[in-house]
PDB file of C-alpha atoms and ligand atoms in Angstrom:
ATOM      1  CA  MET A  25       0.000   0.000   0.000  1.00  0.00           C
ATOM      2  CA  ARG A  26       1.504   3.324  -1.063  1.00  0.00           C
ATOM      3  CA  LYS A  27       0.987   6.194   1.385  1.00  0.00           C
ATOM      4  CA  PRO A  28      -0.999   9.038  -0.218  1.00  0.00           C
ATOM      5  CA  PHE A  29       1.006  12.156  -0.979  1.00  0.00           C
ATOM      6  CA  VAL A  30      -0.208  15.699  -1.617  1.00  0.00           C
ATOM      7  CA  ALA A  31       2.173  18.567  -2.332  1.00  0.00           C
ATOM      8  CA  ALA A  32       1.573  22.266  -2.840  1.00  0.00           C
ATOM      9  CA  ASN A  33       3.565  24.049  -5.527  1.00  0.00           C
ATOM     10  CA  TRP A  34       3.144  27.740  -4.822  1.00  0.00           C
ATOM     11  CA  LYS A  35       5.219  28.628  -7.905  1.00  0.00           C
ATOM     12  CA  MET A  36       6.291  32.337  -7.922  1.00  0.00           C
ATOM     13  CA  ASN A  37       3.663  33.521  -5.476  1.00  0.00           C
ATOM     14  CA  LYS A  38       3.782  35.010  -1.954  1.00  0.00           C
ATOM     15  CA  THR A  39       6.273  37.137  -0.071  1.00  0.00           C
ATOM     16  CA  ALA A  40       7.537  35.770   3.240  1.00  0.00           C
ATOM     17  CA  ALA A  41       4.946  37.835   5.143  1.00  0.00           C
ATOM     18  CA  GLU A  42       2.140  36.521   2.902  1.00  0.00           C
ATOM     19  CA  ALA A  43       3.485  32.970   3.115  1.00  0.00           C
ATOM     20  CA  ARG A  44       3.437  33.086   6.925  1.00  0.00           C
ATOM     21  CA  GLU A  45      -0.144  34.249   6.855  1.00  0.00           C
ATOM     22  CA  LEU A  46      -1.251  31.592   4.351  1.00  0.00           C
ATOM     23  CA  VAL A  47       0.480  28.653   5.997  1.00  0.00           C
ATOM     24  CA  SER A  48      -0.764  29.667   9.444  1.00  0.00           C
ATOM     25  CA  ALA A  49      -4.329  29.875   8.122  1.00  0.00           C
ATOM     26  CA  MET A  50      -4.026  26.394   6.589  1.00  0.00           C
ATOM     27  CA  LEU A  51      -2.234  24.731   9.454  1.00  0.00           C
ATOM     28  CA  PRO A  52      -5.194  23.358  11.432  1.00  0.00           C
ATOM     29  CA  GLY A  53      -6.628  21.828   8.239  1.00  0.00           C
ATOM     30  CA  LEU A  54      -3.271  20.405   7.183  1.00  0.00           C
ATOM     31  CA  GLN A  55      -2.738  18.866  10.603  1.00  0.00           C
ATOM     32  CA  SER A  56      -6.160  17.283  10.806  1.00  0.00           C
ATOM     33  CA  VAL A  57      -5.192  14.543   8.311  1.00  0.00           C
ATOM     34  CA  THR A  58      -2.200  12.459   9.333  1.00  0.00           C
ATOM     35  CA  THR A  59      -2.424   9.509   6.949  1.00  0.00           C
ATOM     36  CA  VAL A  60      -1.355  11.652   3.977  1.00  0.00           C
ATOM     37  CA  GLU A  61       2.235  12.794   3.377  1.00  0.00           C
ATOM     38  CA  ARG A  62       1.832  16.589   3.139  1.00  0.00           C
ATOM     39  CA  VAL A  63       4.354  18.974   1.637  1.00  0.00           C
ATOM     40  CA  ILE A  64       4.459  22.714   0.911  1.00  0.00           C
ATOM     41  CA  CYS A  65       6.874  23.967  -1.767  1.00  0.00           C
ATOM     42  CA  PRO A  66       6.961  27.758  -1.494  1.00  0.00           C
ATOM     43  CA  PRO A  67       9.328  30.153  -3.306  1.00  0.00           C
ATOM     44  CA  ALA A  68      12.911  29.870  -2.007  1.00  0.00           C
ATOM     45  CA  THR A  69      12.922  33.228  -0.182  1.00  0.00           C
ATOM     46  CA  THR A  70       9.937  32.156   1.916  1.00  0.00           C
ATOM     47  CA  VAL A  71      11.233  28.659   2.723  1.00  0.00           C
ATOM     48  CA  PRO A  72      12.823  29.616   6.095  1.00  0.00           C
ATOM     49  CA  ALA A  73       9.617  31.328   7.279  1.00  0.00           C
ATOM     50  CA  VAL A  74       7.409  28.414   6.184  1.00  0.00           C
ATOM     51  CA  SER A  75       9.766  25.787   7.580  1.00  0.00           C
ATOM     52  CA  GLU A  76       9.833  27.557  10.959  1.00  0.00           C
ATOM     53  CA  ILE A  77       6.037  27.475  11.175  1.00  0.00           C
ATOM     54  CA  LEU A  78       5.859  23.848  10.010  1.00  0.00           C
ATOM     55  CA  SER A  79       8.680  22.587  12.222  1.00  0.00           C
ATOM     56  CA  GLY A  80       7.430  19.680  14.357  1.00  0.00           C
ATOM     57  CA  THR A  81       4.005  19.585  12.671  1.00  0.00           C
ATOM     58  CA  GLY A  82       4.680  16.539  10.452  1.00  0.00           C
ATOM     59  CA  ILE A  83       4.201  18.672   7.330  1.00  0.00           C
ATOM     60  CA  GLY A  84       7.222  18.812   5.048  1.00  0.00           C
ATOM     61  CA  VAL A  85       8.777  21.655   3.105  1.00  0.00           C
ATOM     62  CA  GLY A  86      10.357  21.577  -0.349  1.00  0.00           C
ATOM     63  CA  THR A  87      11.914  23.906  -2.896  1.00  0.00           C
ATOM     64  CA  GLN A  88      10.743  24.145  -6.491  1.00  0.00           C
ATOM     65  CA  ASN A  89      14.161  23.570  -8.061  1.00  0.00           C
ATOM     66  CA  MET A  90      17.805  22.922  -7.140  1.00  0.00           C
ATOM     67  CA  HIS A  91      21.245  22.766  -8.801  1.00  0.00           C
ATOM     68  CA  TRP A  92      23.230  19.534  -8.798  1.00  0.00           C
ATOM     69  CA  GLU A  93      26.621  21.060  -7.904  1.00  0.00           C
ATOM     70  CA  GLU A  94      27.780  21.419  -4.289  1.00  0.00           C
ATOM     71  CA  ASN A  95      28.753  25.094  -4.653  1.00  0.00           C
ATOM     72  CA  GLY A  96      30.493  27.475  -7.050  1.00  0.00           C
ATOM     73  CA  ALA A  97      29.893  30.079  -9.712  1.00  0.00           C
ATOM     74  CA  TYR A  98      26.210  29.358 -10.481  1.00  0.00           C
ATOM     75  CA  THR A  99      24.544  32.717  -9.949  1.00  0.00           C
ATOM     76  CA  GLY A 100      20.955  32.480  -8.792  1.00  0.00           C
ATOM     77  CA  GLU A 101      21.030  28.754  -8.013  1.00  0.00           C
ATOM     78  CA  LEU A 102      20.565  26.759  -4.787  1.00  0.00           C
ATOM     79  CA  SER A 103      22.808  23.814  -3.892  1.00  0.00           C
ATOM     80  CA  PRO A 104      21.534  20.555  -2.348  1.00  0.00           C
ATOM     81  CA  GLU A 105      23.115  21.499   1.002  1.00  0.00           C
ATOM     82  CA  MET A 106      21.313  24.850   0.961  1.00  0.00           C
ATOM     83  CA  VAL A 107      17.999  23.146   0.263  1.00  0.00           C
ATOM     84  CA  LYS A 108      18.695  20.483   2.873  1.00  0.00           C
ATOM     85  CA  GLU A 109      19.183  23.132   5.561  1.00  0.00           C
ATOM     86  CA  PHE A 110      15.423  23.837   5.528  1.00  0.00           C
ATOM     87  CA  CYS A 111      13.730  21.179   3.393  1.00  0.00           C
ATOM     88  CA  GLU A 112      13.139  17.450   3.033  1.00  0.00           C
ATOM     89  CA  TYR A 113      11.722  17.624  -0.507  1.00  0.00           C
ATOM     90  CA  VAL A 114      12.536  19.169  -3.876  1.00  0.00           C
ATOM     91  CA  ILE A 115      10.475  19.490  -7.068  1.00  0.00           C
ATOM     92  CA  LEU A 116      12.546  18.672 -10.157  1.00  0.00           C
ATOM     93  CA  GLY A 117      11.810  19.051 -13.873  1.00  0.00           C
ATOM     94  CA  HIS A 118       8.588  21.017 -13.544  1.00  0.00           C
ATOM     95  CA  SER A 119       7.187  21.740 -17.011  1.00  0.00           C
ATOM     96  CA  GLU A 120       7.552  25.486 -16.426  1.00  0.00           C
ATOM     97  CA  ARG A 121      11.265  24.987 -15.792  1.00  0.00           C
ATOM     98  CA  ARG A 122      11.530  22.783 -18.890  1.00  0.00           C
ATOM     99  CA  ALA A 123       9.630  25.326 -21.016  1.00  0.00           C
ATOM    100  CA  TYR A 124      11.127  28.629 -19.794  1.00  0.00           C
ATOM    101  CA  PHE A 125      14.463  27.777 -18.170  1.00  0.00           C
ATOM    102  CA  ALA A 126      16.004  25.170 -20.472  1.00  0.00           C
ATOM    103  CA  GLU A 127      15.558  22.225 -18.098  1.00  0.00           C
ATOM    104  CA  THR A 128      16.210  18.952 -19.954  1.00  0.00           C
ATOM    105  CA  ASP A 129      15.969  15.252 -19.134  1.00  0.00           C
ATOM    106  CA  GLU A 130      19.742  15.327 -18.663  1.00  0.00           C
ATOM    107  CA  THR A 131      19.682  18.168 -16.098  1.00  0.00           C
ATOM    108  CA  VAL A 132      16.721  16.555 -14.338  1.00  0.00           C
ATOM    109  CA  ASN A 133      18.767  13.366 -14.063  1.00  0.00           C
ATOM    110  CA  LYS A 134      21.781  15.206 -12.588  1.00  0.00           C
ATOM    111  CA  LYS A 135      19.552  17.024 -10.092  1.00  0.00           C
ATOM    112  CA  LEU A 136      17.785  13.790  -9.181  1.00  0.00           C
ATOM    113  CA  LYS A 137      21.081  12.069  -8.375  1.00  0.00           C
ATOM    114  CA  ALA A 138      22.191  15.066  -6.284  1.00  0.00           C
ATOM    115  CA  ALA A 139      18.875  15.128  -4.403  1.00  0.00           C
ATOM    116  CA  LEU A 140      19.071  11.405  -3.592  1.00  0.00           C
ATOM    117  CA  ALA A 141      22.717  11.707  -2.533  1.00  0.00           C
ATOM    118  CA  HIS A 142      21.624  14.358  -0.014  1.00  0.00           C
ATOM    119  CA  ASP A 143      18.631  12.411   1.279  1.00  0.00           C
ATOM    120  CA  LEU A 144      16.128  14.827  -0.208  1.00  0.00           C
ATOM    121  CA  ILE A 145      12.883  13.342  -1.510  1.00  0.00           C
ATOM    122  CA  PRO A 146      12.578  14.339  -5.165  1.00  0.00           C
ATOM    123  CA  ILE A 147       9.245  15.051  -6.827  1.00  0.00           C
ATOM    124  CA  VAL A 148      10.032  14.552 -10.519  1.00  0.00           C
ATOM    125  CA  CYS A 149       7.559  16.101 -12.955  1.00  0.00           C
ATOM    126  CA  VAL A 150       6.755  14.691 -16.381  1.00  0.00           C
ATOM    127  CA  GLY A 151       4.014  15.439 -18.903  1.00  0.00           C
ATOM    128  CA  GLU A 152       3.255  16.330 -22.497  1.00  0.00           C
ATOM    129  CA  THR A 153       2.338  19.671 -24.097  1.00  0.00           C
ATOM    130  CA  LEU A 154      -0.994  20.249 -25.822  1.00  0.00           C
ATOM    131  CA  GLU A 155       0.749  20.051 -29.197  1.00  0.00           C
ATOM    132  CA  GLU A 156       2.395  16.717 -28.330  1.00  0.00           C
ATOM    133  CA  ASN A 157      -0.890  15.426 -26.969  1.00  0.00           C
ATOM    134  CA  GLU A 158      -2.791  16.328 -30.133  1.00  0.00           C
ATOM    135  CA  ALA A 159      -0.060  14.802 -32.310  1.00  0.00           C
ATOM    136  CA  GLY A 160      -0.463  11.479 -30.463  1.00  0.00           C
ATOM    137  CA  LYS A 161       2.983  11.791 -28.878  1.00  0.00           C
ATOM    138  CA  THR A 162       2.005  11.547 -25.195  1.00  0.00           C
ATOM    139  CA  ASP A 163       3.431   8.048 -24.707  1.00  0.00           C
ATOM    140  CA  GLU A 164       6.669   8.788 -26.516  1.00  0.00           C
ATOM    141  CA  VAL A 165       7.294  11.998 -24.534  1.00  0.00           C
ATOM    142  CA  VAL A 166       6.416  10.743 -21.052  1.00  0.00           C
ATOM    143  CA  ILE A 167       8.235   7.407 -21.478  1.00  0.00           C
ATOM    144  CA  ARG A 168      11.333   9.316 -22.612  1.00  0.00           C
ATOM    145  CA  GLU A 169      11.132  11.690 -19.629  1.00  0.00           C
ATOM    146  CA  ILE A 170      10.930   8.720 -17.257  1.00  0.00           C
ATOM    147  CA  LYS A 171      13.695   6.681 -18.895  1.00  0.00           C
ATOM    148  CA  GLU A 172      16.126   9.595 -19.309  1.00  0.00           C
ATOM    149  CA  GLY A 173      15.202  11.435 -16.117  1.00  0.00           C
ATOM    150  CA  LEU A 174      15.582   8.322 -13.933  1.00  0.00           C
ATOM    151  CA  LYS A 175      18.569   6.873 -15.778  1.00  0.00           C
ATOM    152  CA  ASP A 176      21.232   5.087 -13.694  1.00  0.00           C
ATOM    153  CA  ILE A 177      19.300   5.235 -10.437  1.00  0.00           C
ATOM    154  CA  SER A 178      19.567   2.241  -8.094  1.00  0.00           C
ATOM    155  CA  LYS A 179      16.498   0.294  -6.984  1.00  0.00           C
ATOM    156  CA  THR A 180      17.157   1.400  -3.395  1.00  0.00           C
ATOM    157  CA  ASP A 181      16.978   5.037  -4.456  1.00  0.00           C
ATOM    158  CA  ALA A 182      14.131   4.571  -6.942  1.00  0.00           C
ATOM    159  CA  VAL A 183      11.621   3.701  -4.215  1.00  0.00           C
ATOM    160  CA  LYS A 184      12.204   7.120  -2.610  1.00  0.00           C
ATOM    161  CA  ILE A 185      11.271   9.049  -5.755  1.00  0.00           C
ATOM    162  CA  VAL A 186       7.846  10.626  -6.182  1.00  0.00           C
ATOM    163  CA  ILE A 187       6.718  11.209  -9.770  1.00  0.00           C
ATOM    164  CA  ALA A 188       4.131  13.783 -10.818  1.00  0.00           C
ATOM    165  CA  TYR A 189       2.311  13.347 -14.115  1.00  0.00           C
ATOM    166  CA  GLU A 190       1.319  16.859 -15.114  1.00  0.00           C
ATOM    167  CA  PRO A 191      -0.126  17.136 -18.630  1.00  0.00           C
ATOM    168  CA  ILE A 192       0.923  20.667 -19.556  1.00  0.00           C
ATOM    169  CA  TRP A 193      -2.402  21.439 -21.215  1.00  0.00           C
ATOM    170  CA  ALA A 194      -4.082  20.926 -17.822  1.00  0.00           C
ATOM    171  CA  ILE A 195      -1.790  23.197 -15.782  1.00  0.00           C
ATOM    172  CA  GLY A 196      -3.332  26.482 -14.691  1.00  0.00           C
ATOM    173  CA  THR A 197      -5.955  26.209 -17.428  1.00  0.00           C
ATOM    174  CA  GLY A 198      -8.846  24.970 -15.322  1.00  0.00           C
ATOM    175  CA  LYS A 199      -9.020  21.998 -17.753  1.00  0.00           C
ATOM    176  CA  ALA A 200      -8.098  18.998 -15.630  1.00  0.00           C
ATOM    177  CA  ALA A 201      -7.648  15.618 -17.266  1.00  0.00           C
ATOM    178  CA  THR A 202     -10.260  13.074 -16.226  1.00  0.00           C
ATOM    179  CA  GLY A 203      -9.352  10.548 -13.570  1.00  0.00           C
ATOM    180  CA  ASP A 204      -9.633   7.673 -16.048  1.00  0.00           C
ATOM    181  CA  LEU A 205      -7.478   9.360 -18.623  1.00  0.00           C
ATOM    182  CA  ALA A 206      -4.733  10.290 -16.143  1.00  0.00           C
ATOM    183  CA  ASN A 207      -4.820   6.767 -14.707  1.00  0.00           C
ATOM    184  CA  ASP A 208      -4.419   5.187 -18.156  1.00  0.00           C
ATOM    185  CA  VAL A 209      -1.539   7.471 -19.130  1.00  0.00           C
ATOM    186  CA  ILE A 210       0.227   6.808 -15.820  1.00  0.00           C
ATOM    187  CA  ALA A 211      -0.226   3.037 -16.201  1.00  0.00           C
ATOM    188  CA  ARG A 212       1.137   3.020 -19.772  1.00  0.00           C
ATOM    189  CA  THR A 213       3.822   5.668 -19.722  1.00  0.00           C
ATOM    190  CA  ILE A 214       5.048   5.643 -16.115  1.00  0.00           C
ATOM    191  CA  ARG A 215       4.386   2.281 -14.441  1.00  0.00           C
ATOM    192  CA  VAL A 216       5.387   0.208 -17.491  1.00  0.00           C
ATOM    193  CA  PRO A 217       8.816   1.857 -17.949  1.00  0.00           C
ATOM    194  CA  LEU A 218       9.356   1.842 -14.172  1.00  0.00           C
ATOM    195  CA  LYS A 219       8.733  -1.928 -14.181  1.00  0.00           C
ATOM    196  CA  GLU A 220      11.203  -2.385 -17.031  1.00  0.00           C
ATOM    197  CA  MET A 221      13.824  -0.286 -15.263  1.00  0.00           C
ATOM    198  CA  PHE A 222      13.432  -1.367 -11.640  1.00  0.00           C
ATOM    199  CA  GLY A 223      11.251  -4.479 -11.604  1.00  0.00           C
ATOM    200  CA  GLU A 224       7.653  -5.029 -10.566  1.00  0.00           C
ATOM    201  CA  ASP A 225       8.200  -4.727  -6.831  1.00  0.00           C
ATOM    202  CA  VAL A 226      10.029  -1.374  -6.905  1.00  0.00           C
ATOM    203  CA  ALA A 227       7.712   0.054  -9.579  1.00  0.00           C
ATOM    204  CA  GLY A 228       4.766  -0.840  -7.355  1.00  0.00           C
ATOM    205  CA  GLN A 229       6.220   1.142  -4.436  1.00  0.00           C
ATOM    206  CA  ILE A 230       6.921   4.402  -6.286  1.00  0.00           C
ATOM    207  CA  ARG A 231       4.317   7.090  -5.647  1.00  0.00           C
ATOM    208  CA  VAL A 232       2.830   8.717  -8.748  1.00  0.00           C
ATOM    209  CA  LEU A 233       0.842  11.941  -8.443  1.00  0.00           C
ATOM    210  CA  TYR A 234      -1.458  13.722 -10.849  1.00  0.00           C
ATOM    211  CA  GLY A 235      -1.101  17.500 -11.326  1.00  0.00           C
ATOM    212  CA  GLY A 236      -3.065  19.986 -13.407  1.00  0.00           C
ATOM    213  CA  SER A 237      -6.048  22.028 -12.197  1.00  0.00           C
ATOM    214  CA  VAL A 238      -6.637  19.832  -9.127  1.00  0.00           C
ATOM    215  CA  LYS A 239      -9.066  21.409  -6.666  1.00  0.00           C
ATOM    216  CA  SER A 240     -11.212  20.130  -3.835  1.00  0.00           C
ATOM    217  CA  SER A 241     -14.162  19.605  -6.177  1.00  0.00           C
ATOM    218  CA  ASN A 242     -12.305  17.189  -8.499  1.00  0.00           C
ATOM    219  CA  ALA A 243      -9.554  15.716  -6.256  1.00  0.00           C
ATOM    220  CA  ALA A 244     -11.455  12.544  -5.312  1.00  0.00           C
ATOM    221  CA  GLU A 245     -11.886  11.639  -8.989  1.00  0.00           C
ATOM    222  CA  PHE A 246      -8.084  11.316  -9.205  1.00  0.00           C
ATOM    223  CA  PHE A 247      -7.461   9.808  -5.782  1.00  0.00           C
ATOM    224  CA  ASN A 248      -9.951   7.010  -6.482  1.00  0.00           C
ATOM    225  CA  GLN A 249      -7.796   5.750  -9.358  1.00  0.00           C
ATOM    226  CA  PRO A 250      -5.568   2.739  -8.669  1.00  0.00           C
ATOM    227  CA  GLU A 251      -2.406   4.224 -10.223  1.00  0.00           C
ATOM    228  CA  ILE A 252      -2.730   7.704  -8.676  1.00  0.00           C
ATOM    229  CA  ASP A 253      -1.318   8.200  -5.182  1.00  0.00           C
ATOM    230  CA  GLY A 254      -1.995  11.890  -4.711  1.00  0.00           C
ATOM    231  CA  ALA A 255      -1.571  15.289  -6.307  1.00  0.00           C
ATOM    232  CA  LEU A 256       0.811  18.128  -7.004  1.00  0.00           C
ATOM    233  CA  VAL A 257      -1.366  21.204  -6.663  1.00  0.00           C
ATOM    234  CA  GLY A 258      -0.686  24.678  -8.037  1.00  0.00           C
ATOM    235  CA  GLY A 259      -3.435  27.334  -7.958  1.00  0.00           C
ATOM    236  CA  ALA A 260      -5.676  25.645  -5.380  1.00  0.00           C
ATOM    237  CA  SER A 261      -2.747  25.242  -2.964  1.00  0.00           C
ATOM    238  CA  LEU A 262      -2.749  29.038  -2.541  1.00  0.00           C
ATOM    239  CA  LYS A 263      -6.268  28.910  -1.148  1.00  0.00           C
ATOM    240  CA  ALA A 264      -6.400  28.379   2.606  1.00  0.00           C
ATOM    241  CA  ASP A 265      -9.900  26.924   2.441  1.00  0.00           C
ATOM    242  CA  ASP A 266      -9.374  24.618  -0.557  1.00  0.00           C
ATOM    243  CA  PHE A 267      -5.962  22.976  -0.109  1.00  0.00           C
ATOM    244  CA  PRO A 268      -6.753  21.250   3.228  1.00  0.00           C
ATOM    245  CA  LYS A 269      -9.909  19.818   1.592  1.00  0.00           C
ATOM    246  CA  ILE A 270      -7.777  18.278  -1.168  1.00  0.00           C
ATOM    247  CA  ILE A 271      -5.632  16.645   1.501  1.00  0.00           C
ATOM    248  CA  LYS A 272      -8.741  15.395   3.249  1.00  0.00           C
ATOM    249  CA  ALA A 273      -9.894  13.797  -0.035  1.00  0.00           C
ATOM    250  CA  ALA A 274      -6.630  11.804  -0.186  1.00  0.00           C
ATOM    251  CA  GLU A 275      -7.109  10.382   3.330  1.00  0.00           C
ATOM    252  CA  LEU A 276      -6.848   6.605   3.545  1.00  0.00           C
TER     253      LEU A 276
HETATM  254  P1  13P B 312      -2.378  24.038 -11.295  1.00  0.00           P
HETATM  255  O1  13P B 312      -2.907  23.210 -10.162  1.00  0.00           O
HETATM  256  O2  13P B 312      -2.455  25.521 -11.031  1.00  0.00           O
HETATM  257  O3  13P B 312      -2.972  23.642 -12.611  1.00  0.00           O
HETATM  258  O4  13P B 312      -0.799  23.736 -11.396  1.00  0.00           O
HETATM  259  C1  13P B 312      -0.374  22.426 -11.445  1.00  0.00           C
HETATM  260  C2  13P B 312       1.095  22.406 -11.290  1.00  0.00           C
HETATM  261  O5  13P B 312       1.835  22.828 -12.156  1.00  0.00           O
HETATM  262  C3  13P B 312       1.643  21.918 -10.028  1.00  0.00           C
HETATM  263  O6  13P B 312       3.011  21.731 -10.116  1.00  0.00           O
END
């Protein structure tokens, strides 16, 4: 049985003062469900404030990106040690980073290895664009992202990875995929390659999330699917009244 997992990706939203206010408002709701692994990934400048409030609550904190090098001349980047100082999780390969900041399967793979080497739990994002979807290339794209992104990872490390299937056409558009559709894509393009790479047992332990316009009104449709273990939530995770309800819907 895979433990349900729900993470908030705040993207580039909230100052530290606003983040404190939002996380404090959500806290009772977040704490009321303990059977779900709960994570908040705020912007890097607000991570210390959020992690201070969440310390000892059982709710984890993550960054939205990370460099693979230990230190050096990489202006604007965060090293694994810097992330580790405040966080247990890190989002890697988000489609917005792939689309606007030249993230590739190769850089995702380097970051993934660095995250695992520093005992950070990586949330690796995969998913196809609208154009790729309409051209019938969903399988090709997502299978490639899994095979290249998770290349040369040991079975022992693979079980720690969380994967988020986020069809890009469903992100921030209000057009969520259906539960059935997301489940089928995950089964075909994520579980099958994971089985080939790591074997049935390991592939069965890896948590796979759905992301893309998840809100409290549609979350259960995804969480009821056998291949979906939770969600990576953008817009609705900025709403103090909605995000705890999504977590509640993932309860065992
Ligand atoms: P939305 O929930 O706003 O569609 O964003 C999804 C996402 O990109 C989470 O990483």
